[in-house]
Amino acid sequence: MRIDERFKELRDYILEKQYGHLNAQQREAVLYGGGPLLILAGAGSGKTTVMVNRIAYLIKFGDIYNSSYTPDNLTDEKLEALEKIANLYKKTQDIDLELPDDIFGTKGVSPVNILAITFTNKAANEMKERVSELVGNTADHMWINTFHAACVKILRRNAEELGYTSNFVIYDSTDQESLIKECIKEIDLNEKYFRPRDVKNHISRLKDELKTPEDYRKEVAGQYRDEQMARVYTLYQEKLKKNNAFDFDDLINKTVELFYLKPHILEYYQKRFHYILVDEYQDTNHAQYMLVKLLSDYHKNLCVVGDDDQSIYGWRGADIRNILDFEKDFPNTKIIKLEENYRSTKTILEAANQVIDNNAYRKAKKLWTRKEEGDKIYLYEASDEWEEANFICGQIQNMILKYELNPGDFAVLYRLNNQSRVIEETLIKYSIPYRVYGGYRFYDRKEIKDIVAYLRVIANPADDVSLRRIINVPKRGIGAVTLANLEELAARKGESLFGILIDMEEENYDIGRGQKSVQEFGMLVSRLIAIKEVMTLTEFIESLVDMTGYRDALNPEDPEDKERLANIDEFLKAASEFEQSNPEAGLVEFLENISLISDIDGLDEGQNALTLMTLHSAKGLEFPVVFIAGMEEGIFPSARSVEEEGKLEEERRLCYVGITRAQRQLFITYAKMRNVYGTTLFNMPSRFLDEIDGNYVESLNGSSMSRSIPSKVSNRGTKGKREFTLGEKVMHKRFGIGTIVAVTDRGDDSELSIAFDQGGIKKFLASLAPLKRI
DNA sequence: CCAACGGAGATTTTT
DNA sequence: TCTCCGTTGG
């Protein structure tokens, strides 16, 4: 055999062994050469492992597996060294050999030439860390970023090309909404008919599809409502630019625009990124698809990882077709399916498979596991949401005692955030420690947004939206009229509000009654800008909080204000930490960090507490024991989703995501009766339950298990136990005083007919009606 | 300019 | 039912 043939054989053998800890498909995905690669990674199939190892493989050895590569000066000695290693592998199984990086005489791909994109900071950080574990800190030179962070990097460098300056700020959805409100007012549209929130979402979807205001205007010509929408969109974009601000969608959008506008910039990045990897590809929208397509168009080494069955963000603009049609969009695509699941029991996995099998729009695949059969899926029918919570908590308490589990082993998942309230209250009764994820974010708090608005104005004086937010916060006597005068003047002079403030004295502007307050405010801002130069970031923010009077406006005796003060301190802590870990960074970078890193990552991670969160937030996570609560028609699937097959399929995927979060045990509960927004609903059990084979399910109603629940905690005070008698006088919160004219027994509850003094007889359930005895 | 009232509205949210 | 806004009246 020729020496180079032997080399290739040994090379590939050693590489296979080097990744011998992976299963065959995972290994194939790691070692597969360049060109478009679609890795369909089912839930719990080890996709992060694959991505991380693929990156490490490229960096260590380069893309040499199954290639024609042989070293230039291949000698017998070199070959012998390889033979030795191969023999080592042959003799022992499971050997973990640390190979020298240049063992095959290659340099490997430089980390600089690799781009890895994720959706969340959490995923990006995890990937960074795990790659570093394998290749050391050379990974620092690699771009492992979220879509948004990667785009910001590009935009900061090239902002001028788009008519922005590099100190641009990023608007979050609140800022977007206030700007849109402004546009709606300016165009004189009816806010009832053009609700800012809806308009915002509409524009956001247009941006996802890379439609410019102009595109859209042409597209909808002749349709009144959409035409107005196009006008708002046009104005909105103008204002964003005037404010030197991008919204989240723009970050992607404008980067693509930049690439179209300036081919040489695109070319630079195209040539730079030899290998591109995209995580959670099923969640990409059209703009992100385009970005990735453009960037990979030169080297064509695009590897995407995702699971069409876990595409649950269609409503946010994610286009599942990106993953479904990947091989059509990228010719010569290699598809590798990771179908072995390392997470759940056979029962859980089988149930998940059965549910998802009802979807038409998906890639054929079927997860399997070597794991044991495991317990059946436990199903419980509760009478109402309180009893449901009670059941869940009782089970958890039992299992903690019986199986020595910790609260941290459990998660309760639900479709709607507001379902958490009842569960929380019940958890408190049971003294089970818990953490609620999602909902309100730290940086969304009013006091934090206020401080951030100050900082933004200082970093980017063009930011009228932020200036408007804080010009009278805390109250300094600049009301609507004064502000309107200011705005009018700014518009007339073609200046930003900030510019007017600064030029106030010099130009002898007359604002009217608020003149003095405005002047003082202008001086305050000037002073802030001055002291910023001589202070660290943290010192500066601290001074800002004091000098603006923000701190003084809060009363430490008031519990709400006390909380605010604590949050401001927390914010200062975050600033100081940021400074420490980014000594080079300034205010602009800090603000960017705030915008892109939404919550303090892994704040309480490792705390031994039960997890409460929506099914959406649970994607990517796993727990030994999972409860899915509120499995009812109208809740899950949500009432809004059942009209459209596409939406229903997304709900079903969400259900699939939920089921596959569970490692060992899965409990599903539903309530016969549920109070939603003040009205009582009698929902049917979810259709998704019918899709699971009954053999996999064990009903806990009336079984010994449900009777072993610890002493029943009463249903929310007197609810459900309230007895009313015929002829009694009662006070109803809405209908006023009335007399009970009939009481009908309804099992645990009773139905009351009440004749109100104001007229009319109405029927209520005793447990639910807001009634007081008088 | 501010606080108090009342009506509408209320999925899911990686950035 | 609860919360957020915009309006209103002082």
PDB file of C-alpha atoms in Angstrom, chain A residues 332-520:
ATOM      1  CA  ASN A 332     -25.708  19.361  -1.877  1.00  0.00           C
ATOM      2  CA  THR A 333     -26.845  19.451   1.704  1.00  0.00           C
ATOM      3  CA  LYS A 334     -25.920  16.586   3.922  1.00  0.00           C
ATOM      4  CA  ILE A 335     -28.600  15.710   6.446  1.00  0.00           C
ATOM      5  CA  ILE A 336     -27.753  13.929   9.653  1.00  0.00           C
ATOM      6  CA  LYS A 337     -30.431  12.955  12.121  1.00  0.00           C
ATOM      7  CA  LEU A 338     -29.708  12.603  15.801  1.00  0.00           C
ATOM      8  CA  GLU A 339     -32.478  10.403  17.045  1.00  0.00           C
ATOM      9  CA  GLU A 340     -31.078   8.761  20.098  1.00  0.00           C
ATOM     10  CA  ASN A 341     -32.383  10.480  23.158  1.00  0.00           C
ATOM     11  CA  TYR A 342     -30.330  10.443  26.344  1.00  0.00           C
ATOM     12  CA  ARG A 343     -32.841  12.140  28.554  1.00  0.00           C
ATOM     13  CA  SER A 344     -36.165  10.452  29.018  1.00  0.00           C
ATOM     14  CA  THR A 345     -37.627   7.042  29.724  1.00  0.00           C
ATOM     15  CA  LYS A 346     -39.156   4.982  26.950  1.00  0.00           C
ATOM     16  CA  THR A 347     -42.653   5.773  28.124  1.00  0.00           C
ATOM     17  CA  ILE A 348     -42.163   9.518  28.104  1.00  0.00           C
ATOM     18  CA  LEU A 349     -40.443   9.467  24.757  1.00  0.00           C
ATOM     19  CA  GLU A 350     -43.070   7.262  23.191  1.00  0.00           C
ATOM     20  CA  ALA A 351     -45.829   9.578  24.387  1.00  0.00           C
ATOM     21  CA  ALA A 352     -43.970  12.538  22.906  1.00  0.00           C
ATOM     22  CA  ASN A 353     -43.570  10.710  19.617  1.00  0.00           C
ATOM     23  CA  GLN A 354     -47.254   9.884  19.502  1.00  0.00           C
ATOM     24  CA  VAL A 355     -48.279  13.473  20.037  1.00  0.00           C
ATOM     25  CA  ILE A 356     -45.933  14.978  17.480  1.00  0.00           C
ATOM     26  CA  ASP A 357     -46.852  12.330  14.968  1.00  0.00           C
ATOM     27  CA  ASN A 358     -50.135  14.159  14.460  1.00  0.00           C
ATOM     28  CA  ASN A 359     -48.365  17.025  12.791  1.00  0.00           C
ATOM     29  CA  ALA A 360     -48.273  17.066   9.019  1.00  0.00           C
ATOM     30  CA  TYR A 361     -45.544  19.647   8.533  1.00  0.00           C
ATOM     31  CA  ARG A 362     -42.457  17.982   9.848  1.00  0.00           C
ATOM     32  CA  LYS A 363     -39.427  15.983   8.912  1.00  0.00           C
ATOM     33  CA  ALA A 364     -39.810  12.284   9.457  1.00  0.00           C
ATOM     34  CA  LYS A 365     -37.923  11.178  12.506  1.00  0.00           C
ATOM     35  CA  LYS A 366     -38.457   9.155  15.593  1.00  0.00           C
ATOM     36  CA  LEU A 367     -36.625   9.487  18.856  1.00  0.00           C
ATOM     37  CA  TRP A 368     -35.615   6.369  20.666  1.00  0.00           C
ATOM     38  CA  THR A 369     -33.757   5.594  23.848  1.00  0.00           C
ATOM     39  CA  ARG A 370     -31.868   2.807  25.509  1.00  0.00           C
ATOM     40  CA  LYS A 371     -33.311   3.869  28.807  1.00  0.00           C
ATOM     41  CA  GLU A 372     -35.779   1.821  30.787  1.00  0.00           C
ATOM     42  CA  GLU A 373     -39.537   1.768  30.338  1.00  0.00           C
ATOM     43  CA  GLY A 374     -40.023   3.851  33.467  1.00  0.00           C
ATOM     44  CA  ASP A 375     -43.227   4.918  35.160  1.00  0.00           C
ATOM     45  CA  LYS A 376     -46.391   5.619  33.298  1.00  0.00           C
ATOM     46  CA  ILE A 377     -47.407   9.172  32.689  1.00  0.00           C
ATOM     47  CA  TYR A 378     -49.608  10.270  35.544  1.00  0.00           C
ATOM     48  CA  LEU A 379     -52.786  12.057  34.684  1.00  0.00           C
ATOM     49  CA  TYR A 380     -54.907  13.917  37.171  1.00  0.00           C
ATOM     50  CA  GLU A 381     -58.264  15.587  36.800  1.00  0.00           C
ATOM     51  CA  ALA A 382     -58.709  18.401  39.265  1.00  0.00           C
ATOM     52  CA  SER A 383     -61.971  20.076  40.122  1.00  0.00           C
ATOM     53  CA  ASP A 384     -60.486  23.538  39.713  1.00  0.00           C
ATOM     54  CA  GLU A 385     -57.136  25.317  39.545  1.00  0.00           C
ATOM     55  CA  TRP A 386     -56.770  25.434  43.318  1.00  0.00           C
ATOM     56  CA  GLU A 387     -57.264  21.765  43.668  1.00  0.00           C
ATOM     57  CA  GLU A 388     -54.915  21.229  40.768  1.00  0.00           C
ATOM     58  CA  ALA A 389     -52.200  23.214  42.509  1.00  0.00           C
ATOM     59  CA  ASN A 390     -52.962  21.350  45.663  1.00  0.00           C
ATOM     60  CA  PHE A 391     -52.512  18.025  43.948  1.00  0.00           C
ATOM     61  CA  ILE A 392     -49.233  19.119  42.385  1.00  0.00           C
ATOM     62  CA  CYS A 393     -47.821  20.357  45.652  1.00  0.00           C
ATOM     63  CA  GLY A 394     -49.018  17.292  47.521  1.00  0.00           C
ATOM     64  CA  GLN A 395     -47.341  15.008  45.029  1.00  0.00           C
ATOM     65  CA  ILE A 396     -44.147  16.960  45.185  1.00  0.00           C
ATOM     66  CA  GLN A 397     -44.107  16.938  48.934  1.00  0.00           C
ATOM     67  CA  ASN A 398     -44.715  13.200  48.932  1.00  0.00           C
ATOM     68  CA  MET A 399     -42.029  12.489  46.421  1.00  0.00           C
ATOM     69  CA  ILE A 400     -39.495  14.634  48.204  1.00  0.00           C
ATOM     70  CA  LEU A 401     -40.054  12.597  51.335  1.00  0.00           C
ATOM     71  CA  LYS A 402     -40.436   9.188  49.746  1.00  0.00           C
ATOM     72  CA  TYR A 403     -37.718   9.287  47.128  1.00  0.00           C
ATOM     73  CA  GLU A 404     -35.376  11.760  48.752  1.00  0.00           C
ATOM     74  CA  LEU A 405     -35.740  14.165  45.885  1.00  0.00           C
ATOM     75  CA  ASN A 406     -34.992  17.866  46.145  1.00  0.00           C
ATOM     76  CA  PRO A 407     -37.261  20.723  45.159  1.00  0.00           C
ATOM     77  CA  GLY A 408     -34.743  21.461  42.425  1.00  0.00           C
ATOM     78  CA  ASP A 409     -35.643  18.171  40.758  1.00  0.00           C
ATOM     79  CA  PHE A 410     -39.118  19.408  39.893  1.00  0.00           C
ATOM     80  CA  ALA A 411     -40.543  21.751  37.338  1.00  0.00           C
ATOM     81  CA  VAL A 412     -44.108  22.860  36.908  1.00  0.00           C
ATOM     82  CA  LEU A 413     -44.791  24.023  33.388  1.00  0.00           C
ATOM     83  CA  TYR A 414     -47.833  25.887  32.159  1.00  0.00           C
ATOM     84  CA  ARG A 415     -49.069  27.610  29.043  1.00  0.00           C
ATOM     85  CA  LEU A 416     -49.856  30.995  30.544  1.00  0.00           C
ATOM     86  CA  ASN A 417     -47.815  33.036  32.960  1.00  0.00           C
ATOM     87  CA  ASN A 418     -50.855  33.873  35.024  1.00  0.00           C
ATOM     88  CA  GLN A 419     -51.308  30.220  35.882  1.00  0.00           C
ATOM     89  CA  SER A 420     -48.322  30.559  38.159  1.00  0.00           C
ATOM     90  CA  ARG A 421     -50.147  32.623  40.767  1.00  0.00           C
ATOM     91  CA  VAL A 422     -52.328  29.890  42.162  1.00  0.00           C
ATOM     92  CA  ILE A 423     -49.481  27.405  42.105  1.00  0.00           C
ATOM     93  CA  GLU A 424     -47.196  29.864  43.851  1.00  0.00           C
ATOM     94  CA  GLU A 425     -49.643  30.508  46.630  1.00  0.00           C
ATOM     95  CA  THR A 426     -50.087  26.813  47.152  1.00  0.00           C
ATOM     96  CA  LEU A 427     -46.347  26.170  47.122  1.00  0.00           C
ATOM     97  CA  ILE A 428     -46.017  28.735  49.864  1.00  0.00           C
ATOM     98  CA  LYS A 429     -48.590  26.886  51.937  1.00  0.00           C
ATOM     99  CA  TYR A 430     -46.600  23.718  51.517  1.00  0.00           C
ATOM    100  CA  SER A 431     -43.341  25.526  52.227  1.00  0.00           C
ATOM    101  CA  ILE A 432     -41.779  24.243  49.036  1.00  0.00           C
ATOM    102  CA  PRO A 433     -39.065  26.605  47.813  1.00  0.00           C
ATOM    103  CA  TYR A 434     -39.604  27.706  44.221  1.00  0.00           C
ATOM    104  CA  ARG A 435     -38.432  30.113  41.569  1.00  0.00           C
ATOM    105  CA  VAL A 436     -40.601  31.639  38.905  1.00  0.00           C
ATOM    106  CA  TYR A 437     -38.863  32.223  35.609  1.00  0.00           C
ATOM    107  CA  GLY A 438     -39.968  34.676  32.997  1.00  0.00           C
ATOM    108  CA  GLY A 439     -42.481  37.397  33.431  1.00  0.00           C
ATOM    109  CA  TYR A 440     -40.929  40.586  34.626  1.00  0.00           C
ATOM    110  CA  ARG A 441     -37.343  41.174  33.747  1.00  0.00           C
ATOM    111  CA  PHE A 442     -34.917  43.077  35.858  1.00  0.00           C
ATOM    112  CA  TYR A 443     -34.095  45.643  33.204  1.00  0.00           C
ATOM    113  CA  ASP A 444     -37.781  46.201  32.516  1.00  0.00           C
ATOM    114  CA  ARG A 445     -38.370  47.665  35.933  1.00  0.00           C
ATOM    115  CA  LYS A 446     -39.369  51.268  35.855  1.00  0.00           C
ATOM    116  CA  GLU A 447     -36.563  52.570  38.031  1.00  0.00           C
ATOM    117  CA  ILE A 448     -33.930  50.708  36.036  1.00  0.00           C
ATOM    118  CA  LYS A 449     -35.345  51.878  32.745  1.00  0.00           C
ATOM    119  CA  ASP A 450     -35.295  55.427  34.059  1.00  0.00           C
ATOM    120  CA  ILE A 451     -31.657  55.299  35.030  1.00  0.00           C
ATOM    121  CA  VAL A 452     -30.825  53.601  31.754  1.00  0.00           C
ATOM    122  CA  ALA A 453     -32.668  56.362  29.913  1.00  0.00           C
ATOM    123  CA  TYR A 454     -30.441  58.942  31.570  1.00  0.00           C
ATOM    124  CA  LEU A 455     -27.384  56.965  30.559  1.00  0.00           C
ATOM    125  CA  ARG A 456     -28.613  56.623  27.028  1.00  0.00           C
ATOM    126  CA  VAL A 457     -29.149  60.314  26.616  1.00  0.00           C
ATOM    127  CA  ILE A 458     -25.631  60.903  27.782  1.00  0.00           C
ATOM    128  CA  ALA A 459     -24.185  58.239  25.492  1.00  0.00           C
ATOM    129  CA  ASN A 460     -26.308  59.240  22.557  1.00  0.00           C
ATOM    130  CA  PRO A 461     -27.719  62.773  22.715  1.00  0.00           C
ATOM    131  CA  ALA A 462     -29.876  62.116  19.682  1.00  0.00           C
ATOM    132  CA  ASP A 463     -32.060  59.794  21.736  1.00  0.00           C
ATOM    133  CA  ASP A 464     -35.257  61.800  22.113  1.00  0.00           C
ATOM    134  CA  VAL A 465     -37.241  58.817  23.294  1.00  0.00           C
ATOM    135  CA  SER A 466     -35.061  58.414  26.353  1.00  0.00           C
ATOM    136  CA  LEU A 467     -34.866  62.118  26.969  1.00  0.00           C
ATOM    137  CA  ARG A 468     -38.613  62.380  26.953  1.00  0.00           C
ATOM    138  CA  ARG A 469     -38.808  59.548  29.416  1.00  0.00           C
ATOM    139  CA  ILE A 470     -36.678  61.257  32.029  1.00  0.00           C
ATOM    140  CA  ILE A 471     -37.121  64.962  31.419  1.00  0.00           C
ATOM    141  CA  ASN A 472     -39.663  65.053  34.212  1.00  0.00           C
ATOM    142  CA  VAL A 473     -38.525  62.069  36.239  1.00  0.00           C
ATOM    143  CA  PRO A 474     -38.249  62.735  39.068  1.00  0.00           C
ATOM    144  CA  LYS A 475     -40.822  65.505  38.869  1.00  0.00           C
ATOM    145  CA  ARG A 476     -39.176  68.773  38.115  1.00  0.00           C
ATOM    146  CA  GLY A 477     -42.071  70.771  36.792  1.00  0.00           C
ATOM    147  CA  ILE A 478     -41.707  70.064  33.113  1.00  0.00           C
ATOM    148  CA  GLY A 479     -45.181  69.047  32.092  1.00  0.00           C
ATOM    149  CA  ALA A 480     -46.924  68.222  28.873  1.00  0.00           C
ATOM    150  CA  VAL A 481     -47.258  71.806  27.739  1.00  0.00           C
ATOM    151  CA  THR A 482     -43.613  72.666  28.275  1.00  0.00           C
ATOM    152  CA  LEU A 483     -42.549  69.457  26.589  1.00  0.00           C
ATOM    153  CA  ALA A 484     -44.779  70.195  23.629  1.00  0.00           C
ATOM    154  CA  ASN A 485     -43.185  73.615  23.312  1.00  0.00           C
ATOM    155  CA  LEU A 486     -39.772  72.049  23.395  1.00  0.00           C
ATOM    156  CA  GLU A 487     -40.706  69.521  20.767  1.00  0.00           C
ATOM    157  CA  GLU A 488     -42.194  72.141  18.561  1.00  0.00           C
ATOM    158  CA  LEU A 489     -39.023  74.174  18.788  1.00  0.00           C
ATOM    159  CA  ALA A 490     -36.850  71.140  18.129  1.00  0.00           C
ATOM    160  CA  ALA A 491     -38.888  70.268  15.065  1.00  0.00           C
ATOM    161  CA  ARG A 492     -38.635  73.808  13.801  1.00  0.00           C
ATOM    162  CA  LYS A 493     -34.878  73.925  14.277  1.00  0.00           C
ATOM    163  CA  GLY A 494     -34.396  70.405  13.004  1.00  0.00           C
ATOM    164  CA  GLU A 495     -32.608  69.547  16.204  1.00  0.00           C
ATOM    165  CA  SER A 496     -32.860  66.906  18.855  1.00  0.00           C
ATOM    166  CA  LEU A 497     -34.452  67.797  22.167  1.00  0.00           C
ATOM    167  CA  PHE A 498     -31.065  67.536  23.732  1.00  0.00           C
ATOM    168  CA  GLY A 499     -29.633  69.983  21.239  1.00  0.00           C
ATOM    169  CA  ILE A 500     -32.283  72.518  22.198  1.00  0.00           C
ATOM    170  CA  LEU A 501     -31.484  72.108  25.870  1.00  0.00           C
ATOM    171  CA  ILE A 502     -27.799  72.686  25.290  1.00  0.00           C
ATOM    172  CA  ASP A 503     -28.315  75.715  23.067  1.00  0.00           C
ATOM    173  CA  MET A 504     -31.010  77.133  25.275  1.00  0.00           C
ATOM    174  CA  GLU A 505     -29.032  80.016  26.705  1.00  0.00           C
ATOM    175  CA  GLU A 506     -26.898  80.824  23.741  1.00  0.00           C
ATOM    176  CA  GLU A 507     -29.839  80.983  21.393  1.00  0.00           C
ATOM    177  CA  ASN A 508     -32.154  82.703  23.833  1.00  0.00           C
ATOM    178  CA  TYR A 509     -34.889  80.158  23.270  1.00  0.00           C
ATOM    179  CA  ASP A 510     -38.208  80.886  24.852  1.00  0.00           C
ATOM    180  CA  ILE A 511     -40.099  77.837  26.067  1.00  0.00           C
ATOM    181  CA  GLY A 512     -42.746  79.628  28.038  1.00  0.00           C
ATOM    182  CA  ARG A 513     -43.677  78.986  31.632  1.00  0.00           C
ATOM    183  CA  GLY A 514     -41.418  75.992  32.060  1.00  0.00           C
ATOM    184  CA  GLN A 515     -38.401  77.974  30.952  1.00  0.00           C
ATOM    185  CA  LYS A 516     -36.602  77.918  34.248  1.00  0.00           C
ATOM    186  CA  SER A 517     -37.119  74.214  34.917  1.00  0.00           C
ATOM    187  CA  VAL A 518     -35.938  73.351  31.440  1.00  0.00           C
ATOM    188  CA  GLN A 519     -32.859  75.493  31.816  1.00  0.00           C
ATOM    189  CA  GLU A 520     -32.041  73.824  35.090  1.00  0.00           C
TER     190      GLU A 520
END
